[in-house]
Amino acid sequence: MQTRIRVSHWLSRRNDQSTKEPEQEPLLQPAERMPPADRLNQSLIKVILKSDCFSEGGYQNKPGRRSFKRTLDRSPRENVKRSKLDIGSRLKESDIGITEYIGKHLGFSAIIKERYNDFHVNEIDLDGQVAKLIHQDIPRNPCDDESIEDLKILVSPTIWDQLQALGKENPSSVEIDVTNIDKVERRTIHTIAKKLANVVSQTVDKGDKKFLTIVSNTKNDTNGPKIRKDKRIDWSRCGGDYCHFLLHKVNMDTISVVNQLAVSLRLQPNNFCYAGTKDRRAWTTQWISLRKVEPHNILRAGKSIRGAYVGNFKYAKDSLKLGMLSGNQFRIALRNACETDEKIEQAMKSLQNNGFINYYGLQRFGSVPTIPTHEIGKCLLQGKWHEAIELILKPRPEKDNELAEVRRIYAESKDARAAYDKLKRIDTIEARLLKGLQILGDKNPLGVLDSIPRNIRLMYIHAYQSFVWNHIVSKRIKQFGTEVVVGDLIYDKQNCKETINSEKEDLSNYTLADVVMPQPGWKVTYPPYAKAWYDEFLAKDGLTTDLRQNNKKYSLSGAYRNILEIPTNLSWKIMHYENKHDDLILSDIDEMRKHTSPQDKPNGKNKALIIEMCLKSSSYATMALREILKNDTSAETQAALSAAHDVDNIKSNVTTIDECSSKDLEIEKDTEKNFDKCQEEDVDVKTNEIMKINDIENISETCQIIK
């Protein structure tokens, strides 16, 4: 549009030669004088110059109207300061003992979780089946599939004859003596009656006897007895009391979704059972179980939550329990992979053959460096109950303004009631603690801590265990490398126990993947060379390897964890893409809706590495990615990489625009010359015409004189 205005100004200058226009600066400026934002706005200029903007029918300035002039920042590019990207202070890997690598390959730069759609996690159950949302159908009640003939043999002939009378009279009513009939047969009678006719049934007491009253449920039955229709499900015939279903979600953690489902279904969150929690910043799929809740109600509740989907309903006899999974399947896209295909292949081969150090990832420790979860766990293990409560409620940088205000109020006033009254959500850890403080006060800190769910309290103390384990394993790798040494603990798969490797002759029989390292506790065995490391590390925090307390809730028996983890079913491919927001992996819900799978774009300017692998339930995929990239996986580092990638894209766009601007400037100058040439030619034509007219006038005067 701006070029149109400029050209129309030149056209108006032709029409009015008497008006001298002030000299104006060219519309397109040299690249070095133009700030990046203005350069991007110039990207349409080339298209406009090729359009019909030179036609007489284009935009015309009105007579006397000042021509449009764009105001641009004249400051040089190098002096324009970009605002610093504020990504906050986050935990780094080195803060929690993650320092070593296994592979000898060279790492490369790539961005982890630039988008939620780059990270997909599907639970693997104990039978090895991957949890994948494929439908949202409501399962048929098995009772509906039973024929009347199959049920006939379950009741006596007398009762069968009485049931046959149903529906023959209108209204029909039957009373059956069930005094000496067990509960199973009574349930069968109910089922047969419902299959024979539209009836309702009810067991009533008459003296010393019990009668099953069955009446028609027709609308014109106004005189018969009023019996409420029994809508209950016979769960024993469905296959069990529990409904298992898949939860497929994004941008929410498991606990948050469960809380919302509980509100919609009018249940308590502890009615929901699942094998483990899943990350927020990913597409995740996991199994959940509920007791005696019908699938259609769960489906209705799921539809009310944005970013959550439920499906694959089935009935089961048992509930899910924590830890009832064998692992997780991961589908991951690493964007902006800045390395040759050959070196990427080397890194992936190293992961496939050597695995990665089985560190506990950053997710285990929270995102706030000043108040990581293991610090709260340390206070609990030390018996510092008041300090643990203060750490949980301590102010911290966070997006939730309401929660930040609540923390501030409590920190300044220590008034739990005033802080609690500011909360809108009462299902958070902070709300439970503040409520506990209101009821129990400061004199019973253990009781206040008990108001937090048990799994959250265990998460804090297990985070401290993980903190110790990471540091000890890093020290072991740094000192002994990847070789198996005398004193290492070897996991005996046949006997399912740990043994100390004390013979040099046995070293060749094992690899580092067979070696385990204990998490501290009173029940584990420590490698002889590492016992002093544990003692020294724990002594700094006033603790011992026993980790036993008078309060058994906060005692730790310990456990064992493999030093290395080797992914199974590992595969990978290179994919090129054009735009930053292109989807590279389909989620379960997209596949269920038959969306087209993302395809490689060979001419795309960006490259991504697509990885698919399976890991055990306690392993972190980010630690596998760290081994591939040889780079920090913290949010701070990834945000910096993403920002750098954005800057590179802007620079490449600016370079292209500079080239276009240079060409457009030449076009503009040529256009000005053409207009000036046309004006000069017009002046010459007019001069010749005037000269001809003057000659004619002179001839006429001469003729008059002669006459």
JSON list of N, CA and C in Angstrom, two decimals, residues 526-560:
[
{"chain": "A", "resi": 526, "resn": "TYR", "atom": "N", "xyz": [25.93, -52.13, 50.99]},
{"chain": "A", "resi": 526, "resn": "TYR", "atom": "CA", "xyz": [26.71, -51.11, 50.28]},
{"chain": "A", "resi": 526, "resn": "TYR", "atom": "C", "xyz": [27.98, -51.73, 49.69]},
{"chain": "A", "resi": 527, "resn": "PRO", "atom": "N", "xyz": [28.39, -51.30, 48.50]},
{"chain": "A", "resi": 527, "resn": "PRO", "atom": "CA", "xyz": [29.68, -51.76, 47.96]},
{"chain": "A", "resi": 527, "resn": "PRO", "atom": "C", "xyz": [30.80, -51.36, 48.92]},
{"chain": "A", "resi": 528, "resn": "PRO", "atom": "N", "xyz": [31.78, -52.23, 49.15]},
{"chain": "A", "resi": 528, "resn": "PRO", "atom": "CA", "xyz": [32.85, -51.91, 50.10]},
{"chain": "A", "resi": 528, "resn": "PRO", "atom": "C", "xyz": [33.55, -50.59, 49.80]},
{"chain": "A", "resi": 529, "resn": "TYR", "atom": "N", "xyz": [33.80, -50.33, 48.52]},
{"chain": "A", "resi": 529, "resn": "TYR", "atom": "CA", "xyz": [34.52, -49.10, 48.17]},
{"chain": "A", "resi": 529, "resn": "TYR", "atom": "C", "xyz": [33.64, -47.85, 48.32]},
{"chain": "A", "resi": 530, "resn": "ALA", "atom": "N", "xyz": [32.31, -48.01, 48.34]},
{"chain": "A", "resi": 530, "resn": "ALA", "atom": "CA", "xyz": [31.41, -46.85, 48.33]},
{"chain": "A", "resi": 530, "resn": "ALA", "atom": "C", "xyz": [30.82, -46.52, 49.69]},
{"chain": "A", "resi": 531, "resn": "LYS", "atom": "N", "xyz": [30.99, -47.40, 50.68]},
{"chain": "A", "resi": 531, "resn": "LYS", "atom": "CA", "xyz": [30.37, -47.15, 51.99]},
{"chain": "A", "resi": 531, "resn": "LYS", "atom": "C", "xyz": [30.86, -45.83, 52.58]},
{"chain": "A", "resi": 532, "resn": "ALA", "atom": "N", "xyz": [32.15, -45.57, 52.44]},
{"chain": "A", "resi": 532, "resn": "ALA", "atom": "CA", "xyz": [32.70, -44.31, 52.97]},
{"chain": "A", "resi": 532, "resn": "ALA", "atom": "C", "xyz": [32.14, -43.11, 52.22]},
{"chain": "A", "resi": 533, "resn": "TRP", "atom": "N", "xyz": [31.86, -43.25, 50.94]},
{"chain": "A", "resi": 533, "resn": "TRP", "atom": "CA", "xyz": [31.29, -42.15, 50.16]},
{"chain": "A", "resi": 533, "resn": "TRP", "atom": "C", "xyz": [29.90, -41.78, 50.70]},
{"chain": "A", "resi": 534, "resn": "TYR", "atom": "N", "xyz": [29.10, -42.81, 50.95]},
{"chain": "A", "resi": 534, "resn": "TYR", "atom": "CA", "xyz": [27.75, -42.58, 51.49]},
{"chain": "A", "resi": 534, "resn": "TYR", "atom": "C", "xyz": [27.83, -41.91, 52.87]},
{"chain": "A", "resi": 535, "resn": "ASP", "atom": "N", "xyz": [28.71, -42.45, 53.73]},
{"chain": "A", "resi": 535, "resn": "ASP", "atom": "CA", "xyz": [28.83, -41.91, 55.09]},
{"chain": "A", "resi": 535, "resn": "ASP", "atom": "C", "xyz": [29.21, -40.43, 55.05]},
{"chain": "A", "resi": 536, "resn": "GLU", "atom": "N", "xyz": [30.18, -40.11, 54.22]},
{"chain": "A", "resi": 536, "resn": "GLU", "atom": "CA", "xyz": [30.66, -38.73, 54.13]},
{"chain": "A", "resi": 536, "resn": "GLU", "atom": "C", "xyz": [29.58, -37.81, 53.58]},
{"chain": "A", "resi": 537, "resn": "PHE", "atom": "N", "xyz": [28.88, -38.25, 52.55]},
{"chain": "A", "resi": 537, "resn": "PHE", "atom": "CA", "xyz": [27.86, -37.40, 51.93]},
{"chain": "A", "resi": 537, "resn": "PHE", "atom": "C", "xyz": [26.70, -37.15, 52.89]},
{"chain": "A", "resi": 538, "resn": "LEU", "atom": "N", "xyz": [26.22, -38.20, 53.55]},
{"chain": "A", "resi": 538, "resn": "LEU", "atom": "CA", "xyz": [25.08, -38.05, 54.45]},
{"chain": "A", "resi": 538, "resn": "LEU", "atom": "C", "xyz": [25.45, -37.29, 55.72]},
{"chain": "A", "resi": 539, "resn": "ALA", "atom": "N", "xyz": [26.70, -37.43, 56.16]},
{"chain": "A", "resi": 539, "resn": "ALA", "atom": "CA", "xyz": [27.13, -36.74, 57.38]},
{"chain": "A", "resi": 539, "resn": "ALA", "atom": "C", "xyz": [27.04, -35.23, 57.22]},
{"chain": "A", "resi": 540, "resn": "LYS", "atom": "N", "xyz": [27.23, -34.72, 56.00]},
{"chain": "A", "resi": 540, "resn": "LYS", "atom": "CA", "xyz": [27.11, -33.28, 55.77]},
{"chain": "A", "resi": 540, "resn": "LYS", "atom": "C", "xyz": [25.72, -32.76, 56.11]},
{"chain": "A", "resi": 541, "resn": "ASP", "atom": "N", "xyz": [24.72, -33.64, 56.00]},
{"chain": "A", "resi": 541, "resn": "ASP", "atom": "CA", "xyz": [23.34, -33.25, 56.30]},
{"chain": "A", "resi": 541, "resn": "ASP", "atom": "C", "xyz": [22.89, -33.77, 57.66]},
{"chain": "A", "resi": 542, "resn": "GLY", "atom": "N", "xyz": [23.85, -34.24, 58.47]},
{"chain": "A", "resi": 542, "resn": "GLY", "atom": "CA", "xyz": [23.50, -34.72, 59.80]},
{"chain": "A", "resi": 542, "resn": "GLY", "atom": "C", "xyz": [22.76, -36.04, 59.79]},
{"chain": "A", "resi": 543, "resn": "LEU", "atom": "N", "xyz": [22.98, -36.87, 58.78]},
{"chain": "A", "resi": 543, "resn": "LEU", "atom": "CA", "xyz": [22.28, -38.15, 58.65]},
{"chain": "A", "resi": 543, "resn": "LEU", "atom": "C", "xyz": [23.28, -39.29, 58.54]},
{"chain": "A", "resi": 544, "resn": "THR", "atom": "N", "xyz": [22.79, -40.51, 58.71]},
{"chain": "A", "resi": 544, "resn": "THR", "atom": "CA", "xyz": [23.62, -41.71, 58.54]},
{"chain": "A", "resi": 544, "resn": "THR", "atom": "C", "xyz": [22.97, -42.61, 57.49]},
{"chain": "A", "resi": 545, "resn": "THR", "atom": "N", "xyz": [23.69, -43.65, 57.09]},
{"chain": "A", "resi": 545, "resn": "THR", "atom": "CA", "xyz": [23.15, -44.56, 56.09]},
{"chain": "A", "resi": 545, "resn": "THR", "atom": "C", "xyz": [21.98, -45.38, 56.62]},
{"chain": "A", "resi": 546, "resn": "ASP", "atom": "N", "xyz": [21.77, -45.35, 57.91]},
{"chain": "A", "resi": 546, "resn": "ASP", "atom": "CA", "xyz": [20.67, -46.11, 58.50]},
{"chain": "A", "resi": 546, "resn": "ASP", "atom": "C", "xyz": [19.31, -45.51, 58.11]},
{"chain": "A", "resi": 547, "resn": "LEU", "atom": "N", "xyz": [19.21, -44.19, 58.14]},
{"chain": "A", "resi": 547, "resn": "LEU", "atom": "CA", "xyz": [17.99, -43.46, 57.77]},
{"chain": "A", "resi": 547, "resn": "LEU", "atom": "C", "xyz": [16.75, -44.05, 58.45]},
{"chain": "A", "resi": 548, "resn": "ARG", "atom": "N", "xyz": [16.92, -44.39, 59.73]},
{"chain": "A", "resi": 548, "resn": "ARG", "atom": "CA", "xyz": [15.81, -44.95, 60.51]},
{"chain": "A", "resi": 548, "resn": "ARG", "atom": "C", "xyz": [15.37, -43.92, 61.54]},
{"chain": "A", "resi": 549, "resn": "GLN", "atom": "N", "xyz": [14.06, -43.73, 61.68]},
{"chain": "A", "resi": 549, "resn": "GLN", "atom": "CA", "xyz": [13.52, -42.77, 62.63]},
{"chain": "A", "resi": 549, "resn": "GLN", "atom": "C", "xyz": [12.53, -43.46, 63.55]},
{"chain": "A", "resi": 550, "resn": "ASN", "atom": "N", "xyz": [12.24, -42.75, 64.66]},
{"chain": "A", "resi": 550, "resn": "ASN", "atom": "CA", "xyz": [11.19, -43.26, 65.55]},
{"chain": "A", "resi": 550, "resn": "ASN", "atom": "C", "xyz": [9.84, -43.25, 64.84]},
{"chain": "A", "resi": 551, "resn": "ASN", "atom": "N", "xyz": [9.65, -42.24, 64.00]},
{"chain": "A", "resi": 551, "resn": "ASN", "atom": "CA", "xyz": [8.43, -42.16, 63.20]},
{"chain": "A", "resi": 551, "resn": "ASN", "atom": "C", "xyz": [8.64, -42.96, 61.92]},
{"chain": "A", "resi": 552, "resn": "LYS", "atom": "N", "xyz": [7.99, -44.10, 61.83]},
{"chain": "A", "resi": 552, "resn": "LYS", "atom": "CA", "xyz": [8.22, -45.01, 60.71]},
{"chain": "A", "resi": 552, "resn": "LYS", "atom": "C", "xyz": [7.78, -44.43, 59.37]},
{"chain": "A", "resi": 553, "resn": "LYS", "atom": "N", "xyz": [6.93, -43.41, 59.41]},
{"chain": "A", "resi": 553, "resn": "LYS", "atom": "CA", "xyz": [6.46, -42.81, 58.15]},
{"chain": "A", "resi": 553, "resn": "LYS", "atom": "C", "xyz": [7.61, -42.21, 57.37]},
{"chain": "A", "resi": 554, "resn": "TYR", "atom": "N", "xyz": [8.65, -41.79, 58.09]},
{"chain": "A", "resi": 554, "resn": "TYR", "atom": "CA", "xyz": [9.76, -41.09, 57.45]},
{"chain": "A", "resi": 554, "resn": "TYR", "atom": "C", "xyz": [11.07, -41.86, 57.59]},
{"chain": "A", "resi": 555, "resn": "SER", "atom": "N", "xyz": [10.98, -43.18, 57.66]},
{"chain": "A", "resi": 555, "resn": "SER", "atom": "CA", "xyz": [12.16, -44.04, 57.64]},
{"chain": "A", "resi": 555, "resn": "SER", "atom": "C", "xyz": [12.28, -44.66, 56.26]},
{"chain": "A", "resi": 556, "resn": "LEU", "atom": "N", "xyz": [13.53, -44.89, 55.84]},
{"chain": "A", "resi": 556, "resn": "LEU", "atom": "CA", "xyz": [13.77, -45.44, 54.51]},
{"chain": "A", "resi": 556, "resn": "LEU", "atom": "C", "xyz": [14.58, -46.73, 54.63]},
{"chain": "A", "resi": 557, "resn": "SER", "atom": "N", "xyz": [14.05, -47.79, 54.04]},
{"chain": "A", "resi": 557, "resn": "SER", "atom": "CA", "xyz": [14.76, -49.07, 54.07]},
{"chain": "A", "resi": 557, "resn": "SER", "atom": "C", "xyz": [15.79, -49.17, 52.96]},
{"chain": "A", "resi": 558, "resn": "GLY", "atom": "N", "xyz": [15.64, -48.37, 51.90]},
{"chain": "A", "resi": 558, "resn": "GLY", "atom": "CA", "xyz": [16.58, -48.38, 50.79]},
{"chain": "A", "resi": 558, "resn": "GLY", "atom": "C", "xyz": [16.12, -49.28, 49.65]},
{"chain": "A", "resi": 559, "resn": "ALA", "atom": "N", "xyz": [16.82, -49.19, 48.54]},
{"chain": "A", "resi": 559, "resn": "ALA", "atom": "CA", "xyz": [16.51, -49.99, 47.35]},
{"chain": "A", "resi": 559, "resn": "ALA", "atom": "C", "xyz": [17.73, -50.02, 46.45]},
{"chain": "A", "resi": 560, "resn": "TYR", "atom": "N", "xyz": [17.66, -50.77, 45.35]},
{"chain": "A", "resi": 560, "resn": "TYR", "atom": "CA", "xyz": [18.77, -50.87, 44.41]},
{"chain": "A", "resi": 560, "resn": "TYR", "atom": "C", "xyz": [18.32, -50.36, 43.05]}
]
